[in-house]
Amino acid sequence: MAVIGKMKLDTGWLAARSTEIDLTGVQLTTTHPPSAPNSPWMEAVIPGTVLATLVKNKLVADPFYGLENESIIDIADSGREFYTFWFFTTFQCKLSAHQHVDLNFQAINYSAEMYLNGHKRVLPKGMFRRHSVDVTDILHPDGENLLAVLVHPSDHPGRIPAEGGQGGDHEIGKDVAAQYVEGWDWMAPIRDRNTGIWDEVSLSVTGPVKVVDPHLVSSFFDNYERSYLHTTIELVNRSDWLADCSLNIQVTAELDGSICLIEHLQTQHVSVPAGASVQYTFPELLFYKPNLWWPNGMGKQSLYNVGISVDVEGHGESDCWSHHFGFRKIESHIDSKTGGRLFEVNGQPVYIRGGNWILSDGLLRLSKKRYETDIKFHAEMNFNMMRCWGGGLTERPDFYHYCDIYGLLVWQEFWITGDCDGRGIPISNPDGPLDHELFLLCARDSIKLLRNHPSLALWVGGNEQVPPEDINNVLKNELELHPYFESSKKYGDLSPLMKDPSQYLDGTRIYIQGSLWDGFANGKGDFTDGPYEIQNPEDFFKEDYYNYGFNPEVGSVGMPVAATIRATMPPEGWQIPFFKKLADGYIEEVPNPIWEYHKYIPYSKPSLVHDQILLYGTPKDLDEFCVRAQLVNYIQYRALLEGWTSRMWSKYTGVLIWKTQNPWTGLRGQFYDHLLDQTAGFFGCRCAAEPVHVQLNLATYFIEVINTTSDELSDVAIEASVWDLEGTCTYHEVSENLSIPCKRTVPIFEMTYPKSENPEPVYFLLLKLYSKSDYRVISRNFYWLHLPGGDYQLLEPYRNKKVALKITSQVSISGSNYKIQICVQNTSKKPEASGLLYENNPYEPSVGGSKERQDVGLVRRIYRHFLREADGLRVAELSGTDIGVAFFMYLSVHTSDKDWRVGEDTRILPVHYSDNYFSLVPGEMMSVCLCFEAPSGVTPRVMLHGWNYEVGHTIY
């Protein structure tokens, strides 16, 4: 008999084009079911789309490879029937007396008819709504059940104009669906417009009474020492008799691994009339000093598990539900000093540094594994917010689950964009989607689906547009804050006369009508976000660069590494741009047609920004171009975040970069590519956004310390050293006995080397922030710089320098998961005993690791461990006779030579690096941790490349 709970139906699905099936849904689920993936039936991708299924079965080319998307017929030309598909599966389910079962579709695009054992049910329109169908009475008596679903595309899939454009011809805006599918300036059109069953399908078995959409809310008093958990649930009695129920709520905290502490256990009794649905609010649960949930960089992401069950007298357990929950309070207001929206979590202001998110994959091949990588990457960049852009998705519970775990606040928009909803060229759909009630139904359902996640920070009506007036008014009213969550009001306790906050639709998060309103950009809806092209790095630091307190979109370049270009494009796509010199001396880059199709952003901006690639000399091939692009990516994005943080709270309250990744093989606005390999911009962001950071203001050349934490930084020192291309330290300055207040940016001293008598035209600057008590490196920042008006072309002959390295590595393996700790030392020159005070202390990026500390610091202990001749350590030495900086080194993981096949991309992806694209001055060492999963049967090898190590060396 069926067990109470949920069972996913995520395997064994078949699919076929509806025009190739002469059978009805009744026949498919009674007398003529398909039994195998024989044409026209094929294996289906669930969750996924029709196009994902066709790609999996090699019936169309990969639309993300080269220009192959142009070979796939667009729905505007084929007609909607061409992408109308049957999906079929079977499942076992046999109920006992008084049990019920619902068949659940968490999301379908766009509408469907469902047939189960010959019975038809309609799944109405709307991409962002759940469907739950009581199929108790139509299950087959023997437990063998046949399910067929006929899925129809959007009603208004639109047509793609020859010139492309933002959202094609904007017709998709008439539906309640993702709008990016008609193409954007960063995305090619999706030919089936994402038709399919694109989220989880499941069965839910219950007894007579089921639990629907519990709402969990926390409130705080006495400076967060006292907290209450508020819980409201809906109970549905599907029997024809009064159900006397025992409701149980249990709250547990994980102590260590599988050990859990029960914090609360409460039972309440309620009777639910026959066939009725009732709302029930539990008595609030008191918690004293609960572990709080904090955003990334501010503290731990403490999570409790809340379990709710209902027992029906005479029938035992009837239903159960569980969800993790974080105790936290999010508030925001418009800052009077900056005009930007200022967010607070648990009473502490949060300086927002994050990015815009579209979706994980343009064919909606969504998975928990991919989501975890995506979200962990954002946390590793030290970001604390992700904006789910209005032309994309209401993100899935799995997305929010990992944002909860890794501490990413989420700005979630509804499905409105200025381009498709009244502000595009040409203007279209000024009244938004045709069916306003459908929009609101989907909005309410999405809110109920996601509202229990602590990472969800705010709701926003749309991208660069507000919803139509009637929709906007309803959202304002229904997302009204409970009085307790209005930031201007403070309560000693909740009044018993107040409605319980868990009885609201949400009540805890602010609703903002659009991304350019109410503390974002100029706050009035004018197009005052951006820019989106390459910038002069020093401009980010200038007073007049951006005039408003919070920029929701600012973007730039995003060229991946050469291996990704070769993996995603045919050889004609390996041609680098032509550098066309204009009359005013600026360069116009002319990319090849494949790069242009993949939305390449040039590294020059004629009349404003000289070509940043050519600052290093003219590249001769793809490899040289991509390495130079990584140099620019690192500088560009580090400068963007450092420039914004330089004016933290004095001018800005936050910034979101447009954008962090691409849902396809695009060539703009990304910190990692669609294959999950990071660009150097990833690590530039990671450096710039660390909670405590030392940096060079590129406009004033003052060295600044950023402290975004809630604790004062005391008894610290800064060391600044300049190194020339011969490996000589030509400038050295130390500032000691410093104290840096919490949540402040403090300029310390001017770096005067460029004003010295004979400064080198190209030089390296190393900044280190130390704890004086143990010489521990708190922050390290390495720059390569040229004098004003100069360039980096002297770095080209510097590539010929052979700088010696010693690399020590140690691996731990658990199944197919590898963790490799690698210590790299520049051995070209030993540190002089009478020389620099702090210069060559080892550095380990602050990701994971032991908290234990000896008097010389964590990394020295690790390094001493590495020097021992035991524990299976591997040592690799790269010989060299030159003294100098080992410049711009980067690690990558590949299959071993014996596993390699000609023409294959040998990279193992993804890899989580504690740092990459790093440089070491003479005598300096750094520890880097790599974590990855190796494919079954594959032996991994780690390679090191660098400016001075072009060929690449296997070091593990």
PDB file of N, CA, C and O in Angstrom, residues 431-468:
ATOM      1  N   ASP A 431      -0.593  47.374 -21.539  1.00  0.00           N
ATOM      2  CA  ASP A 431      -1.399  46.899 -20.418  1.00  0.00           C
ATOM      3  C   ASP A 431      -0.918  45.535 -19.933  1.00  0.00           C
ATOM      4  O   ASP A 431      -1.648  44.798 -19.275  1.00  0.00           O
ATOM      5  N   GLY A 432       0.317  45.192 -20.292  1.00  0.00           N
ATOM      6  CA  GLY A 432       0.901  43.948 -19.805  1.00  0.00           C
ATOM      7  C   GLY A 432       0.249  42.716 -20.402  1.00  0.00           C
ATOM      8  O   GLY A 432      -0.270  42.747 -21.518  1.00  0.00           O
ATOM      9  N   PRO A 433       0.245  41.596 -19.678  1.00  0.00           N
ATOM     10  CA  PRO A 433      -0.351  40.365 -20.197  1.00  0.00           C
ATOM     11  C   PRO A 433      -1.850  40.538 -20.403  1.00  0.00           C
ATOM     12  O   PRO A 433      -2.494  41.360 -19.738  1.00  0.00           O
ATOM     13  N   LEU A 434      -2.408  39.750 -21.311  1.00  0.00           N
ATOM     14  CA  LEU A 434      -3.831  39.882 -21.631  1.00  0.00           C
ATOM     15  C   LEU A 434      -4.713  39.486 -20.456  1.00  0.00           C
ATOM     16  O   LEU A 434      -5.756  40.085 -20.226  1.00  0.00           O
ATOM     17  N   ASP A 435      -4.308  38.467 -19.727  1.00  0.00           N
ATOM     18  CA  ASP A 435      -5.133  37.929 -18.645  1.00  0.00           C
ATOM     19  C   ASP A 435      -4.560  38.362 -17.297  1.00  0.00           C
ATOM     20  O   ASP A 435      -3.641  37.732 -16.764  1.00  0.00           O
ATOM     21  N   HIS A 436      -5.113  39.425 -16.745  1.00  0.00           N
ATOM     22  CA  HIS A 436      -4.593  39.942 -15.486  1.00  0.00           C
ATOM     23  C   HIS A 436      -4.909  39.024 -14.311  1.00  0.00           C
ATOM     24  O   HIS A 436      -4.109  38.909 -13.369  1.00  0.00           O
ATOM     25  N   GLU A 437      -6.044  38.388 -14.347  1.00  0.00           N
ATOM     26  CA  GLU A 437      -6.384  37.465 -13.260  1.00  0.00           C
ATOM     27  C   GLU A 437      -5.430  36.280 -13.237  1.00  0.00           C
ATOM     28  O   GLU A 437      -5.058  35.785 -12.172  1.00  0.00           O
ATOM     29  N   LEU A 438      -5.035  35.806 -14.432  1.00  0.00           N
ATOM     30  CA  LEU A 438      -4.068  34.715 -14.494  1.00  0.00           C
ATOM     31  C   LEU A 438      -2.731  35.167 -13.913  1.00  0.00           C
ATOM     32  O   LEU A 438      -2.086  34.417 -13.174  1.00  0.00           O
ATOM     33  N   PHE A 439      -2.308  36.365 -14.247  1.00  0.00           N
ATOM     34  CA  PHE A 439      -1.061  36.893 -13.702  1.00  0.00           C
ATOM     35  C   PHE A 439      -1.111  36.891 -12.175  1.00  0.00           C
ATOM     36  O   PHE A 439      -0.170  36.443 -11.509  1.00  0.00           O
ATOM     37  N   LEU A 440      -2.203  37.386 -11.615  1.00  0.00           N
ATOM     38  CA  LEU A 440      -2.317  37.459 -10.157  1.00  0.00           C
ATOM     39  C   LEU A 440      -2.414  36.077  -9.526  1.00  0.00           C
ATOM     40  O   LEU A 440      -1.869  35.837  -8.446  1.00  0.00           O
ATOM     41  N   LEU A 441      -3.096  35.158 -10.200  1.00  0.00           N
ATOM     42  CA  LEU A 441      -3.158  33.785  -9.692  1.00  0.00           C
ATOM     43  C   LEU A 441      -1.752  33.195  -9.614  1.00  0.00           C
ATOM     44  O   LEU A 441      -1.371  32.574  -8.606  1.00  0.00           O
ATOM     45  N   CYS A 442      -0.966  33.389 -10.683  1.00  0.00           N
ATOM     46  CA  CYS A 442       0.405  32.864 -10.702  1.00  0.00           C
ATOM     47  C   CYS A 442       1.258  33.558  -9.645  1.00  0.00           C
ATOM     48  O   CYS A 442       2.112  32.922  -9.006  1.00  0.00           O
ATOM     49  N   ALA A 443       1.032  34.860  -9.456  1.00  0.00           N
ATOM     50  CA  ALA A 443       1.803  35.585  -8.447  1.00  0.00           C
ATOM     51  C   ALA A 443       1.508  35.052  -7.051  1.00  0.00           C
ATOM     52  O   ALA A 443       2.424  34.779  -6.265  1.00  0.00           O
ATOM     53  N   ARG A 444       0.241  34.889  -6.721  1.00  0.00           N
ATOM     54  CA  ARG A 444      -0.120  34.373  -5.392  1.00  0.00           C
ATOM     55  C   ARG A 444       0.452  32.972  -5.179  1.00  0.00           C
ATOM     56  O   ARG A 444       0.945  32.644  -4.091  1.00  0.00           O
ATOM     57  N   ASP A 445       0.383  32.157  -6.209  1.00  0.00           N
ATOM     58  CA  ASP A 445       0.868  30.788  -6.072  1.00  0.00           C
ATOM     59  C   ASP A 445       2.387  30.763  -5.892  1.00  0.00           C
ATOM     60  O   ASP A 445       2.914  29.970  -5.102  1.00  0.00           O
ATOM     61  N   SER A 446       3.096  31.633  -6.621  1.00  0.00           N
ATOM     62  CA  SER A 446       4.551  31.708  -6.481  1.00  0.00           C
ATOM     63  C   SER A 446       4.941  32.177  -5.088  1.00  0.00           C
ATOM     64  O   SER A 446       5.916  31.683  -4.505  1.00  0.00           O
ATOM     65  N   ILE A 447       4.196  33.127  -4.548  1.00  0.00           N
ATOM     66  CA  ILE A 447       4.476  33.621  -3.197  1.00  0.00           C
ATOM     67  C   ILE A 447       4.337  32.495  -2.185  1.00  0.00           C
ATOM     68  O   ILE A 447       5.192  32.302  -1.314  1.00  0.00           O
ATOM     69  N   LYS A 448       3.255  31.732  -2.296  1.00  0.00           N
ATOM     70  CA  LYS A 448       3.048  30.618  -1.363  1.00  0.00           C
ATOM     71  C   LYS A 448       4.135  29.555  -1.511  1.00  0.00           C
ATOM     72  O   LYS A 448       4.537  28.923  -0.525  1.00  0.00           O
ATOM     73  N   LEU A 449       4.614  29.368  -2.725  1.00  0.00           N
ATOM     74  CA  LEU A 449       5.638  28.356  -2.977  1.00  0.00           C
ATOM     75  C   LEU A 449       6.966  28.722  -2.315  1.00  0.00           C
ATOM     76  O   LEU A 449       7.689  27.846  -1.845  1.00  0.00           O
ATOM     77  N   LEU A 450       7.283  30.021  -2.239  1.00  0.00           N
ATOM     78  CA  LEU A 450       8.644  30.437  -1.889  1.00  0.00           C
ATOM     79  C   LEU A 450       8.765  31.178  -0.565  1.00  0.00           C
ATOM     80  O   LEU A 450       9.877  31.400  -0.084  1.00  0.00           O
ATOM     81  N   ARG A 451       7.675  31.558   0.050  1.00  0.00           N
ATOM     82  CA  ARG A 451       7.714  32.521   1.147  1.00  0.00           C
ATOM     83  C   ARG A 451       8.415  32.032   2.412  1.00  0.00           C
ATOM     84  O   ARG A 451       8.775  32.839   3.275  1.00  0.00           O
ATOM     85  N   ASN A 452       8.629  30.740   2.560  1.00  0.00           N
ATOM     86  CA  ASN A 452       9.261  30.227   3.778  1.00  0.00           C
ATOM     87  C   ASN A 452      10.784  30.226   3.717  1.00  0.00           C
ATOM     88  O   ASN A 452      11.441  29.813   4.681  1.00  0.00           O
ATOM     89  N   HIS A 453      11.352  30.681   2.607  1.00  0.00           N
ATOM     90  CA  HIS A 453      12.806  30.667   2.464  1.00  0.00           C
ATOM     91  C   HIS A 453      13.417  31.927   3.076  1.00  0.00           C
ATOM     92  O   HIS A 453      13.050  33.043   2.690  1.00  0.00           O
ATOM     93  N   PRO A 454      14.361  31.777   3.999  1.00  0.00           N
ATOM     94  CA  PRO A 454      14.962  32.972   4.614  1.00  0.00           C
ATOM     95  C   PRO A 454      15.740  33.830   3.631  1.00  0.00           C
ATOM     96  O   PRO A 454      15.920  35.026   3.867  1.00  0.00           O
ATOM     97  N   SER A 455      16.203  33.250   2.540  1.00  0.00           N
ATOM     98  CA  SER A 455      16.996  34.023   1.570  1.00  0.00           C
ATOM     99  C   SER A 455      16.151  35.007   0.773  1.00  0.00           C
ATOM    100  O   SER A 455      16.672  35.997   0.256  1.00  0.00           O
ATOM    101  N   LEU A 456      14.856  34.755   0.639  1.00  0.00           N
ATOM    102  CA  LEU A 456      13.985  35.633  -0.143  1.00  0.00           C
ATOM    103  C   LEU A 456      13.847  36.973   0.574  1.00  0.00           C
ATOM    104  O   LEU A 456      13.309  37.051   1.679  1.00  0.00           O
ATOM    105  N   ALA A 457      14.320  38.052  -0.083  1.00  0.00           N
ATOM    106  CA  ALA A 457      14.422  39.343   0.594  1.00  0.00           C
ATOM    107  C   ALA A 457      13.348  40.331   0.191  1.00  0.00           C
ATOM    108  O   ALA A 457      12.915  41.131   1.013  1.00  0.00           O
ATOM    109  N   LEU A 458      12.947  40.322  -1.084  1.00  0.00           N
ATOM    110  CA  LEU A 458      11.942  41.292  -1.531  1.00  0.00           C
ATOM    111  C   LEU A 458      11.304  40.823  -2.819  1.00  0.00           C
ATOM    112  O   LEU A 458      11.876  40.042  -3.583  1.00  0.00           O
ATOM    113  N   TRP A 459      10.081  41.329  -3.045  1.00  0.00           N
ATOM    114  CA  TRP A 459       9.350  41.123  -4.284  1.00  0.00           C
ATOM    115  C   TRP A 459       9.393  42.421  -5.084  1.00  0.00           C
ATOM    116  O   TRP A 459       9.258  43.509  -4.517  1.00  0.00           O
ATOM    117  N   VAL A 460       9.563  42.305  -6.395  1.00  0.00           N
ATOM    118  CA  VAL A 460       9.596  43.481  -7.268  1.00  0.00           C
ATOM    119  C   VAL A 460       8.669  43.243  -8.445  1.00  0.00           C
ATOM    120  O   VAL A 460       8.660  42.153  -9.034  1.00  0.00           O
ATOM    121  N   GLY A 461       7.888  44.277  -8.784  1.00  0.00           N
ATOM    122  CA  GLY A 461       6.841  44.122  -9.805  1.00  0.00           C
ATOM    123  C   GLY A 461       7.348  43.816 -11.188  1.00  0.00           C
ATOM    124  O   GLY A 461       6.703  43.079 -11.933  1.00  0.00           O
ATOM    125  N   GLY A 462       8.504  44.353 -11.575  1.00  0.00           N
ATOM    126  CA  GLY A 462       9.000  44.082 -12.916  1.00  0.00           C
ATOM    127  C   GLY A 462      10.344  44.726 -13.166  1.00  0.00           C
ATOM    128  O   GLY A 462      10.854  45.519 -12.369  1.00  0.00           O
ATOM    129  N   ASN A 463      10.920  44.372 -14.302  1.00  0.00           N
ATOM    130  CA  ASN A 463      12.205  44.906 -14.733  1.00  0.00           C
ATOM    131  C   ASN A 463      11.995  46.183 -15.531  1.00  0.00           C
ATOM    132  O   ASN A 463      11.372  46.170 -16.606  1.00  0.00           O
ATOM    133  N   GLU A 464      12.504  47.289 -15.003  1.00  0.00           N
ATOM    134  CA  GLU A 464      12.464  48.583 -15.691  1.00  0.00           C
ATOM    135  C   GLU A 464      11.043  48.972 -16.106  1.00  0.00           C
ATOM    136  O   GLU A 464      10.840  49.711 -17.067  1.00  0.00           O
ATOM    137  N   GLN A 465      10.070  48.457 -15.385  1.00  0.00           N
ATOM    138  CA  GLN A 465       8.670  48.763 -15.644  1.00  0.00           C
ATOM    139  C   GLN A 465       7.860  48.337 -14.422  1.00  0.00           C
ATOM    140  O   GLN A 465       8.296  47.468 -13.652  1.00  0.00           O
ATOM    141  N   VAL A 466       6.710  48.969 -14.240  1.00  0.00           N
ATOM    142  CA  VAL A 466       5.786  48.539 -13.200  1.00  0.00           C
ATOM    143  C   VAL A 466       4.665  47.743 -13.851  1.00  0.00           C
ATOM    144  O   VAL A 466       4.361  47.936 -15.036  1.00  0.00           O
ATOM    145  N   PRO A 467       4.039  46.839 -13.124  1.00  0.00           N
ATOM    146  CA  PRO A 467       2.898  46.118 -13.696  1.00  0.00           C
ATOM    147  C   PRO A 467       1.759  47.091 -14.004  1.00  0.00           C
ATOM    148  O   PRO A 467       1.718  48.217 -13.497  1.00  0.00           O
ATOM    149  N   PRO A 468       0.798  46.670 -14.827  1.00  0.00           N
ATOM    150  CA  PRO A 468      -0.391  47.490 -15.053  1.00  0.00           C
ATOM    151  C   PRO A 468      -1.016  47.901 -13.723  1.00  0.00           C
ATOM    152  O   PRO A 468      -0.902  47.190 -12.716  1.00  0.00           O
TER     153      PRO A 468
END
